[in-house]
Short mmCIF file of C-alpha atoms in Angstrom, two decimals:
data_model
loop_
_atom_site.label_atom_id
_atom_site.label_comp_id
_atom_site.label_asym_id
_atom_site.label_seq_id
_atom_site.Cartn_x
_atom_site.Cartn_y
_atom_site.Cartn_z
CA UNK A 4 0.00 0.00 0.00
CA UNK A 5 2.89 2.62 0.91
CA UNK A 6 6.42 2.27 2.25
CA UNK A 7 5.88 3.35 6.21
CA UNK A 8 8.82 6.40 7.14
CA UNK A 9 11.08 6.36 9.95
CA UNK A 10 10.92 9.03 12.34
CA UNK A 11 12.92 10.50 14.97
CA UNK A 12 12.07 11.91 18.68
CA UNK A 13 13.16 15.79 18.41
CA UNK A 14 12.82 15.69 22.34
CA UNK A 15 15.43 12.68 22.31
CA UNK A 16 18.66 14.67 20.88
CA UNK A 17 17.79 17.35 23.64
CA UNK A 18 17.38 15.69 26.68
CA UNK A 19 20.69 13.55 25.72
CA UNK A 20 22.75 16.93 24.81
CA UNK A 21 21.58 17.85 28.64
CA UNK A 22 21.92 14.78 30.47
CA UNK A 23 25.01 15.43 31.85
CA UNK A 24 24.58 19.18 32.93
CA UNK A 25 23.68 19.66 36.66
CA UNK A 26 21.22 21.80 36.05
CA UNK A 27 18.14 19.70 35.90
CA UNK A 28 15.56 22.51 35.41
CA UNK A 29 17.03 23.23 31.95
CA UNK A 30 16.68 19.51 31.05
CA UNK A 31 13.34 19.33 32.09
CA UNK A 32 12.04 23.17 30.39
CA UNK A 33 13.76 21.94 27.17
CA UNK A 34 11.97 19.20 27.15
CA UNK A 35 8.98 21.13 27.90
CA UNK A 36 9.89 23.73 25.09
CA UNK A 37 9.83 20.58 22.62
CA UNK A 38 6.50 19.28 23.84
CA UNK A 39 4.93 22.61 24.05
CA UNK A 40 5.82 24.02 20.04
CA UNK A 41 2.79 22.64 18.52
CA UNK A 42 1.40 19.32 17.84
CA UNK A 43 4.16 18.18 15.18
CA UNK A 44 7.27 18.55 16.87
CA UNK A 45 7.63 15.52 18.68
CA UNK A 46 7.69 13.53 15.38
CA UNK A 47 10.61 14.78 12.85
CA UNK A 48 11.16 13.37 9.61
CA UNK A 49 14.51 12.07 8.54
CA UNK A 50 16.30 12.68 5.01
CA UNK A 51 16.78 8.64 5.27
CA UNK A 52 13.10 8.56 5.17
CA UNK A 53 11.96 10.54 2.66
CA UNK A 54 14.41 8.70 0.00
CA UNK A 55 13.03 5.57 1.47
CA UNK A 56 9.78 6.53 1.11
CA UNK A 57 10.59 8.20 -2.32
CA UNK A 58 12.05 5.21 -3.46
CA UNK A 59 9.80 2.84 -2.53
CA UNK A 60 6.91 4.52 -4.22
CA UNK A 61 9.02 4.67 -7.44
CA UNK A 62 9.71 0.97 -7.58
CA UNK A 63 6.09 0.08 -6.82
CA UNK A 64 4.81 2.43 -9.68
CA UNK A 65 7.54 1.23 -12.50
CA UNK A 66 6.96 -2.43 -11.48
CA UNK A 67 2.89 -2.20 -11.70
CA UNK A 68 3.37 -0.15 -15.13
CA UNK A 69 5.85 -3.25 -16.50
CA UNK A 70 3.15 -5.78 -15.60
CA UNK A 71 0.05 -3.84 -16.84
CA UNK A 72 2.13 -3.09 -20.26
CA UNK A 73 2.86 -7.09 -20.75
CA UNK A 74 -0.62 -8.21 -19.78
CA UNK A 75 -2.51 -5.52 -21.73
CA UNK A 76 -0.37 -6.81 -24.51
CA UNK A 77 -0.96 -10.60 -23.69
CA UNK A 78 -4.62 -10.12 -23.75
CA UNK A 79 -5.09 -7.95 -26.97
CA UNK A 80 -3.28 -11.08 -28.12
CA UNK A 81 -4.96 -13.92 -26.29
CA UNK A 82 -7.43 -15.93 -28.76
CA UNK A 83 -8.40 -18.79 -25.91
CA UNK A 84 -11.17 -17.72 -23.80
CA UNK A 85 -9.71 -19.24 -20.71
CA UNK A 86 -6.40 -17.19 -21.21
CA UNK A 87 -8.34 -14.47 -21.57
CA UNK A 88 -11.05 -14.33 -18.28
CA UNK A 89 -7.61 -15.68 -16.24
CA UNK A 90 -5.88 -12.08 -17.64
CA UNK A 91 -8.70 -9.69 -16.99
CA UNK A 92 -8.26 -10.94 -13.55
CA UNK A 93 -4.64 -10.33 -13.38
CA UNK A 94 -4.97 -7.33 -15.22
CA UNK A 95 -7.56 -6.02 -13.04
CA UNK A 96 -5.33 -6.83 -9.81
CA UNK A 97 -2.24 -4.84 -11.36
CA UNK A 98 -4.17 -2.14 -11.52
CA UNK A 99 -5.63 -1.88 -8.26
CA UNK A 100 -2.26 -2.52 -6.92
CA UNK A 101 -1.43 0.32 -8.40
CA UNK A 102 -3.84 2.86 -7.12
CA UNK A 103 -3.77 1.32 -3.70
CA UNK A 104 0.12 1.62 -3.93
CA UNK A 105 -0.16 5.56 -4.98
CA UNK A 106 -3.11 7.22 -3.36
CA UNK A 107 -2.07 5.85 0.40
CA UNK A 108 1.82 6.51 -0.87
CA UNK A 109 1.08 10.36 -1.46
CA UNK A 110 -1.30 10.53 1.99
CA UNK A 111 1.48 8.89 3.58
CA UNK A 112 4.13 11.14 2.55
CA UNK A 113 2.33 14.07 3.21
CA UNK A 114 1.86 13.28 6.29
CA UNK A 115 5.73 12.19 6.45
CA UNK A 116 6.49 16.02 5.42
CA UNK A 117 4.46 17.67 7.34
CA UNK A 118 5.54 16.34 10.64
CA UNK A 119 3.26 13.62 11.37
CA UNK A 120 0.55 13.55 14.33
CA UNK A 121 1.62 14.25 17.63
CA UNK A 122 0.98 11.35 20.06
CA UNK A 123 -1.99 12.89 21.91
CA UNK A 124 -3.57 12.87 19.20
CA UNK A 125 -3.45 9.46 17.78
CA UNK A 126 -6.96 8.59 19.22
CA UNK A 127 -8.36 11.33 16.96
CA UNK A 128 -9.19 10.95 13.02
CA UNK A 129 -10.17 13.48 10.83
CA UNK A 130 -10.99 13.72 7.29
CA UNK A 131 -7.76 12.21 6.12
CA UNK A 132 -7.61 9.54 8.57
CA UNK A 133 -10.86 7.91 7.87
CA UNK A 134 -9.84 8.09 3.97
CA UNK A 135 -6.67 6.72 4.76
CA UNK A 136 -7.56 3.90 6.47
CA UNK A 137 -10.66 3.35 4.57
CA UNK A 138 -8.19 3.07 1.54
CA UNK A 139 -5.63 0.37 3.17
CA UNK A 140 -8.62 -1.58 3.99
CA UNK A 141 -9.93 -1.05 0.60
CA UNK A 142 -6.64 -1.64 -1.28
CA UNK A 143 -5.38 -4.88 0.89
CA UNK A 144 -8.95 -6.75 0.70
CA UNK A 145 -9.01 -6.32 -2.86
CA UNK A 146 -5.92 -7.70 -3.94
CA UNK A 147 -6.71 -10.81 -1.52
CA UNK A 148 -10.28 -11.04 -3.11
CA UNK A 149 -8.68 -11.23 -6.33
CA UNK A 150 -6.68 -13.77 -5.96
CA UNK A 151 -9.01 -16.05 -4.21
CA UNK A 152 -11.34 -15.69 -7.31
CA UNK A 153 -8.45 -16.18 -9.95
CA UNK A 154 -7.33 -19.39 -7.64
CA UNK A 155 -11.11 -20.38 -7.92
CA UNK A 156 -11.52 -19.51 -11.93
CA UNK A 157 -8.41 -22.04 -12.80
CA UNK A 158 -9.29 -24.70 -10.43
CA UNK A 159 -12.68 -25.20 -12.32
CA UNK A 160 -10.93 -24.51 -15.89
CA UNK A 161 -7.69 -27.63 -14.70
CA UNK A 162 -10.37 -29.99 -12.70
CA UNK A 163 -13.53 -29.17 -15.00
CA UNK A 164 -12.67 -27.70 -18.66
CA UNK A 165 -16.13 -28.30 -20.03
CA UNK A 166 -18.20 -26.88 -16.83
CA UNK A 167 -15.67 -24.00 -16.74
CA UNK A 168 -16.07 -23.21 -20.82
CA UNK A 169 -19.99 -22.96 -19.96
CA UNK A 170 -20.07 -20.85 -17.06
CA UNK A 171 -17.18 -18.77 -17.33
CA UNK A 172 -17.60 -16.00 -20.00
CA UNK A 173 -15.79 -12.36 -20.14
CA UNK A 174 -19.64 -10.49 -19.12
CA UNK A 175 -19.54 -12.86 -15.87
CA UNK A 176 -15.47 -12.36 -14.83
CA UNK A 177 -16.23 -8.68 -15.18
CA UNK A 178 -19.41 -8.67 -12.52
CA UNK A 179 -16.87 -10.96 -10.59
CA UNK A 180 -14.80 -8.32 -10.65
CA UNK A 181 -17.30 -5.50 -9.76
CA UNK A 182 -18.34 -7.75 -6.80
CA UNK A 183 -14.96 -7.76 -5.44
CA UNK A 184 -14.27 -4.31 -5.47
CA UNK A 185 -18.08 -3.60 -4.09
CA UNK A 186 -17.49 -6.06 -1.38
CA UNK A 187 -13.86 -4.73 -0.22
CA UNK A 188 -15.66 -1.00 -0.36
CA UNK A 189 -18.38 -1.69 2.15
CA UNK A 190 -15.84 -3.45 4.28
CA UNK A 191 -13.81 -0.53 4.55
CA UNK A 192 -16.71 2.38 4.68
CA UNK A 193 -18.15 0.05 7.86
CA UNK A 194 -16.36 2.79 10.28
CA UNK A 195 -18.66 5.74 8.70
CA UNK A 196 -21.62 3.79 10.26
CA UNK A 197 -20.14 3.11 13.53
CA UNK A 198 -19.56 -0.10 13.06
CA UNK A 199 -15.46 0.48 13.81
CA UNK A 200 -13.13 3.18 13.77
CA UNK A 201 -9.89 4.55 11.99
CA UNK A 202 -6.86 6.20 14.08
CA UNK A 203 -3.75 7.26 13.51
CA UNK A 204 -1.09 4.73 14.12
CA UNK A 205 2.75 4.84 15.90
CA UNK A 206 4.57 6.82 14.35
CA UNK A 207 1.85 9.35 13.37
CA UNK A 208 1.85 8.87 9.71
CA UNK A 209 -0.29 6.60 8.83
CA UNK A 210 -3.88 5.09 9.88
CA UNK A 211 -5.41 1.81 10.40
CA UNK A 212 -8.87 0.26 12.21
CA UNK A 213 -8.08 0.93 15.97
CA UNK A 214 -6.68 -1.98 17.59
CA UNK A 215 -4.35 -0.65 20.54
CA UNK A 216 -6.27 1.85 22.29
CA UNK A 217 -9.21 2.46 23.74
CA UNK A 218 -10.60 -0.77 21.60
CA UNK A 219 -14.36 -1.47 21.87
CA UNK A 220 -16.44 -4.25 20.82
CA UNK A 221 -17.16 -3.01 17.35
CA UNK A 222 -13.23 -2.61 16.71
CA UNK A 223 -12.47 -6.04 17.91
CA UNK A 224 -15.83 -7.06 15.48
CA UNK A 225 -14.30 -5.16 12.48
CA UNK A 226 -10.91 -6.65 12.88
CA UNK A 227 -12.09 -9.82 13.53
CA UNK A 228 -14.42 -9.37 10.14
CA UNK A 229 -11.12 -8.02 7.81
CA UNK A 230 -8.66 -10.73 9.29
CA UNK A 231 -11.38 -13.23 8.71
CA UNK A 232 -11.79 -12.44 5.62
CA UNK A 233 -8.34 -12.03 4.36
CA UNK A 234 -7.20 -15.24 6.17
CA UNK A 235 -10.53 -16.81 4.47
CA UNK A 236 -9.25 -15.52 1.32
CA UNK A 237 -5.58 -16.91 1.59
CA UNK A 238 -6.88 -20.62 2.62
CA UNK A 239 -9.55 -20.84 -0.36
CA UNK A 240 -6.59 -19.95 -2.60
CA UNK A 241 -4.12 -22.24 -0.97
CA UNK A 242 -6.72 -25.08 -1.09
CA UNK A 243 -7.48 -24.39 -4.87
CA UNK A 244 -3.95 -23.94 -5.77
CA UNK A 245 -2.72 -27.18 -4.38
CA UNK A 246 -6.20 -28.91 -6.26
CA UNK A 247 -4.69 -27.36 -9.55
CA UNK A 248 -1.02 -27.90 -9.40
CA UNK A 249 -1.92 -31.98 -8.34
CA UNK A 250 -4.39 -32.24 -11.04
CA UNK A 251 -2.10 -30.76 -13.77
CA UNK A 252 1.53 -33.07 -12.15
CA UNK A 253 -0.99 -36.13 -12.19
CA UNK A 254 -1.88 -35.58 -15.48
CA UNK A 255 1.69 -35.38 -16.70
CA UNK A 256 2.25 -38.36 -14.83
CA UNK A 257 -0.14 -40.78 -16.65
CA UNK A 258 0.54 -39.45 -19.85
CA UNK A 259 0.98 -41.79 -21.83
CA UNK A 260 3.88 -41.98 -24.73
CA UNK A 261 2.64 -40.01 -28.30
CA UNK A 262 -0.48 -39.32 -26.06
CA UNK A 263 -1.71 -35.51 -26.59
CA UNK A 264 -3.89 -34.89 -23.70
CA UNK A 265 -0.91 -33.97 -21.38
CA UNK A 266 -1.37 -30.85 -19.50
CA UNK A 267 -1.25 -27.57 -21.22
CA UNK A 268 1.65 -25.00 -21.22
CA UNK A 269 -0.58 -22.40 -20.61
CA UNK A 270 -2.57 -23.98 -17.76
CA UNK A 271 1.06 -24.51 -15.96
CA UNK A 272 2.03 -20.60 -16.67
CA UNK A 273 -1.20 -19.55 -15.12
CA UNK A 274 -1.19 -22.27 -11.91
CA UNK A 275 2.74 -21.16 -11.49
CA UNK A 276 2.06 -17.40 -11.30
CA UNK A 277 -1.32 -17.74 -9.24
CA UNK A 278 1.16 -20.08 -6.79
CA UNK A 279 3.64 -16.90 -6.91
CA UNK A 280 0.57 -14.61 -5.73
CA UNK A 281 -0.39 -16.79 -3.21
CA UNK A 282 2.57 -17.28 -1.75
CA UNK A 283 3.87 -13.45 -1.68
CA UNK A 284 0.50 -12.83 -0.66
CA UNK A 285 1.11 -15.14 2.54
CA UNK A 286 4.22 -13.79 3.20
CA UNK A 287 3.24 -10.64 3.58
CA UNK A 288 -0.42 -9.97 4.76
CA UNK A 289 -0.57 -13.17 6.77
CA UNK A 290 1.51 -11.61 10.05
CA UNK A 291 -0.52 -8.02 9.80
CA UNK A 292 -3.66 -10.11 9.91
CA UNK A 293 -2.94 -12.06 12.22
CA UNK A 294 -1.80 -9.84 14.79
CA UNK A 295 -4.08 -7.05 14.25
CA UNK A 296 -6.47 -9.39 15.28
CA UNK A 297 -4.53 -10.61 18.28
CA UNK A 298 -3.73 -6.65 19.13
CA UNK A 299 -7.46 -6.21 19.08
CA UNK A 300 -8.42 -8.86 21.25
CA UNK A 301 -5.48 -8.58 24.03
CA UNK A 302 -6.65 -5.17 23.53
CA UNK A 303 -9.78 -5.40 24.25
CA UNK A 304 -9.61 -8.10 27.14
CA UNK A 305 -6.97 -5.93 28.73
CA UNK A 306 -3.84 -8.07 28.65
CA UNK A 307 -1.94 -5.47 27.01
CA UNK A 308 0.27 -3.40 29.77
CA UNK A 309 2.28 -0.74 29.54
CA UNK A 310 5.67 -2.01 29.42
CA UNK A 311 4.54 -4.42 26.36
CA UNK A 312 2.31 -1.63 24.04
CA UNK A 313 5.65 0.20 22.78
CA UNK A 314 6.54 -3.39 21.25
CA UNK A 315 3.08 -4.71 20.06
CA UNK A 316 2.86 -0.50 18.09
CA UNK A 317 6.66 -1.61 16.49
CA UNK A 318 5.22 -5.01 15.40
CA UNK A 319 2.64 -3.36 13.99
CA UNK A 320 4.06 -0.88 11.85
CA UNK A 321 6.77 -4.31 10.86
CA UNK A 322 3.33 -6.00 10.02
CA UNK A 323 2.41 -2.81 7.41
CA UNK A 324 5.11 -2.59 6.12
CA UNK A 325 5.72 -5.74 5.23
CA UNK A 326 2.14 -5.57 3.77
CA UNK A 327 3.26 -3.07 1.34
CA UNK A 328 5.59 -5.09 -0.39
CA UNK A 329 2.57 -7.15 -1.64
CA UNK A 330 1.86 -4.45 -4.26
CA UNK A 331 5.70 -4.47 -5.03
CA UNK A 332 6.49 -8.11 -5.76
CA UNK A 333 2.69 -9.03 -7.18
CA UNK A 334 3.61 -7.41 -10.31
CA UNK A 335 7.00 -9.30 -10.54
CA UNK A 336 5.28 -12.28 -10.64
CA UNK A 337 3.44 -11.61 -14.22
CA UNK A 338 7.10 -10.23 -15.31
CA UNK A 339 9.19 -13.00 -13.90
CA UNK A 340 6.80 -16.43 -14.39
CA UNK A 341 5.73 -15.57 -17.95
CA UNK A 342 6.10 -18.60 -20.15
CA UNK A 343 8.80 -17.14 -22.05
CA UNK A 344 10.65 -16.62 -18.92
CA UNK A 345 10.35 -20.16 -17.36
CA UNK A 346 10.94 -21.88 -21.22
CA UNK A 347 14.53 -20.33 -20.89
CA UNK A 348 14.54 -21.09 -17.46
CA UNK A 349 14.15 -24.65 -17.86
CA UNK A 350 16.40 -24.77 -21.40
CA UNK A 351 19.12 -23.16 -18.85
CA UNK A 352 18.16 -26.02 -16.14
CA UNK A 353 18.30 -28.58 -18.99
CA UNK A 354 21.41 -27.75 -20.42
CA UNK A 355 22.83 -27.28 -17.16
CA UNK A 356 22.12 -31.15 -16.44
CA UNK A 357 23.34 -32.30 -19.87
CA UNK A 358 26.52 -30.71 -18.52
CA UNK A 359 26.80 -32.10 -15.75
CA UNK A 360 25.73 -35.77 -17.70
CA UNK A 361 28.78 -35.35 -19.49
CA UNK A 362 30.95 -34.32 -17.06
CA UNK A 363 29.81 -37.47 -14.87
CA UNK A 364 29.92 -39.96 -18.56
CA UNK A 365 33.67 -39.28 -18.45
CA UNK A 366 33.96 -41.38 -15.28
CA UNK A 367 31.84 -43.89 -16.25
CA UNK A 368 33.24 -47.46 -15.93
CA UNK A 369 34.44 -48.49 -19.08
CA UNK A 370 37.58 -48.29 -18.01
CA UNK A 371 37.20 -50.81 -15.70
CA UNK A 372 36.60 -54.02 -17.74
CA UNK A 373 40.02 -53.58 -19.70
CA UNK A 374 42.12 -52.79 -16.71
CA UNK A 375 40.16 -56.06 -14.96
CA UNK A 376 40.90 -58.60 -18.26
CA UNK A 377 44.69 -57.05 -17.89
CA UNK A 378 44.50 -58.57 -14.33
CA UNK A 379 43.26 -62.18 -15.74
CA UNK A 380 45.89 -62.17 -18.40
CA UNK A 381 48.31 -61.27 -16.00
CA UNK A 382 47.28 -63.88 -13.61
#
């Protein structure tokens, strides 16, 4: 969604340049000072960042183009039907990648630059906040959605070709589609009825359903509704995944010789990248989802103290960040597992064995019977 800043106390550098001077008033009125300038001075940005944030933004934007360029191509191409419902879907899921990865970049680094939220008033959300968080919600349910349906759409096209040319048409991916995005939509506008809330998160610059303070039944409901879901989402497309990948090895398995109903090259391309989605997906949206929802609930029940909140706010913003990769690497996974790409891949592998064939032929034992009929005649 966006790359997350790092931030520095500007009360910090103070206090340490007058720890060691006797006078303790002055430590404690600079302190004040820095407290008292307004309510963005506690939070300073660092040049580090910005060029983190900068750069982060930039590589999400030229990765999603790459992808959308080679899969708008693929489809003006694309003459099979099923090729062509599976790349509306990924086309469809670059794109919202990339408007979830540049509207909540910009908030984000506007925030970033001007200061970020003072801590008192992380409980608050304004305008901005609600859209903010609306639009992470928004933007990480979709992308999930997605590929849940996509997992769905080729498990019926590997395990059920004729039941999948019938019901599966262009007209019916596309209200799929508008489902999806309808669905993720009044998931994230729940907080406008009341029914959950948005706040600004550690360190100030970014917002998120409230999970850490002040957490009510109707936060622990909504996180418990958007990890639910998500998680939901990531086991359908696990489940349909693994369905695909054993129907299509099993079918290359009982192939038989000059047989032609082994498994398509285009079926593998597809269940390879959607097992590329689903695993970056895991890997990063699985450990914000699942503690959010833990947050919430310790939360909630009370089990969170004092001494352990500072660590359960870092863990969060690891658990966002991480997140945000997710628009990053999906769009590597169209550039990376194309069929083009994996044919050299495995002429590279191949060739790499036949190497290594020859290398161990030279040592095979033929050798061996001469040097044991020298023996014999010796004997």
């Amino acid at each position: 969604m966006f790359a997350l800043s790092h931030y520095n106390s500007s009360a910090s550098p103070l206090l340490a340049r007058f720890s060691n001077d006797s006078g303790g008033k002055m430590e404690a009125s600079v302190a004040f000072e820095g407290l008292q300038k307004g309510n963005r001075t506690l939070v300073q940005p660092t040049t580090s960042g910005v060029i983190v944030v900068v750069l982060s933004m930039t590589l999400g934007i030229i990765s999603n183009i790459v992808a959308l360029f080679i899969l708008v191509n693929a489809y003006a191409l694309q003459r099979r039907r099923t090729k062509a419902s599976f790349l509306l879907f990924a086309t469809s899921l670059v794109i919202t990648d990339f408007i979830g990865h540049v509207i909540p970049g910009a908030l984000v680094l506007r925030l970033y630059l001007s200061g970020g939220v003072h801590p008192v008033d992380f409980s608050s959300s304004d305008t901005m906040c609600q859209f903010l968080g609306g639009s992470m919600v928004f933007f990480g349910l979709c992308p999930l959605f997605m590929g849940c349906a996509m997992a769905a759409e080729r498990c019926l096209g590997v395990t059920k070709p004729l039941l999948h040319s019938s019901l599966v048409t262009k007209t019916r991916t596309k209200i799929c589609l508008s489902v999806i995005w309808l669905a993720a939509l009044c998931v994230a506008l729940l907080p406008c009825f009341q029914l959950g809330s948005y706040t600004y998160q550690e360190p100030g610059t970014w917002c998120f359903i409230n999970v850490l303070s002040d957490t009510r039944e109707v936060d622990v409901a909504f996180v418990v509704l958007f990890s639910g879901l998500g998680l939901t989402s990531l086991a359908v497309a696990l489940v349909c995944n693994t369905i695909s990948g054993l129907t299509l090895v099993l079918a290359r398995l009982r192939r038989q010789p000059g047989s032609h109903h082994s498994a398509k090259s285009h079926d593998i391309e597809m269940v390879v990248q959607l097992v590329g989605i689903m695993v970056t997906s895991c890997i990063c949206w699985s450990p914000l989802l699942m503690f959010g929802l833990m947050s919430a609930i310790r939360s909630y029940t009370g089990s969170i103290g004092e001494i352990d909140l500072p660590s359960y706010k870092t863990l969060m913003v690891m658990g966002v960040r991480l997140a945000t990769w997710n628009q990053i690497l999906d769009p590597w996974v169209y550039i990376l597992l194309r069929r083009t790409v994996l044919r050299k891949i495995y002429l590279i592998a191949k060739c790499q064995a036949g190497l290594r064939g020859n290398i161990l032929g030279r040592w095979e034992p033929t050798s061996f019977p001469s040097s044991e009929k020298n023996e014999v005649n010796h004997v």
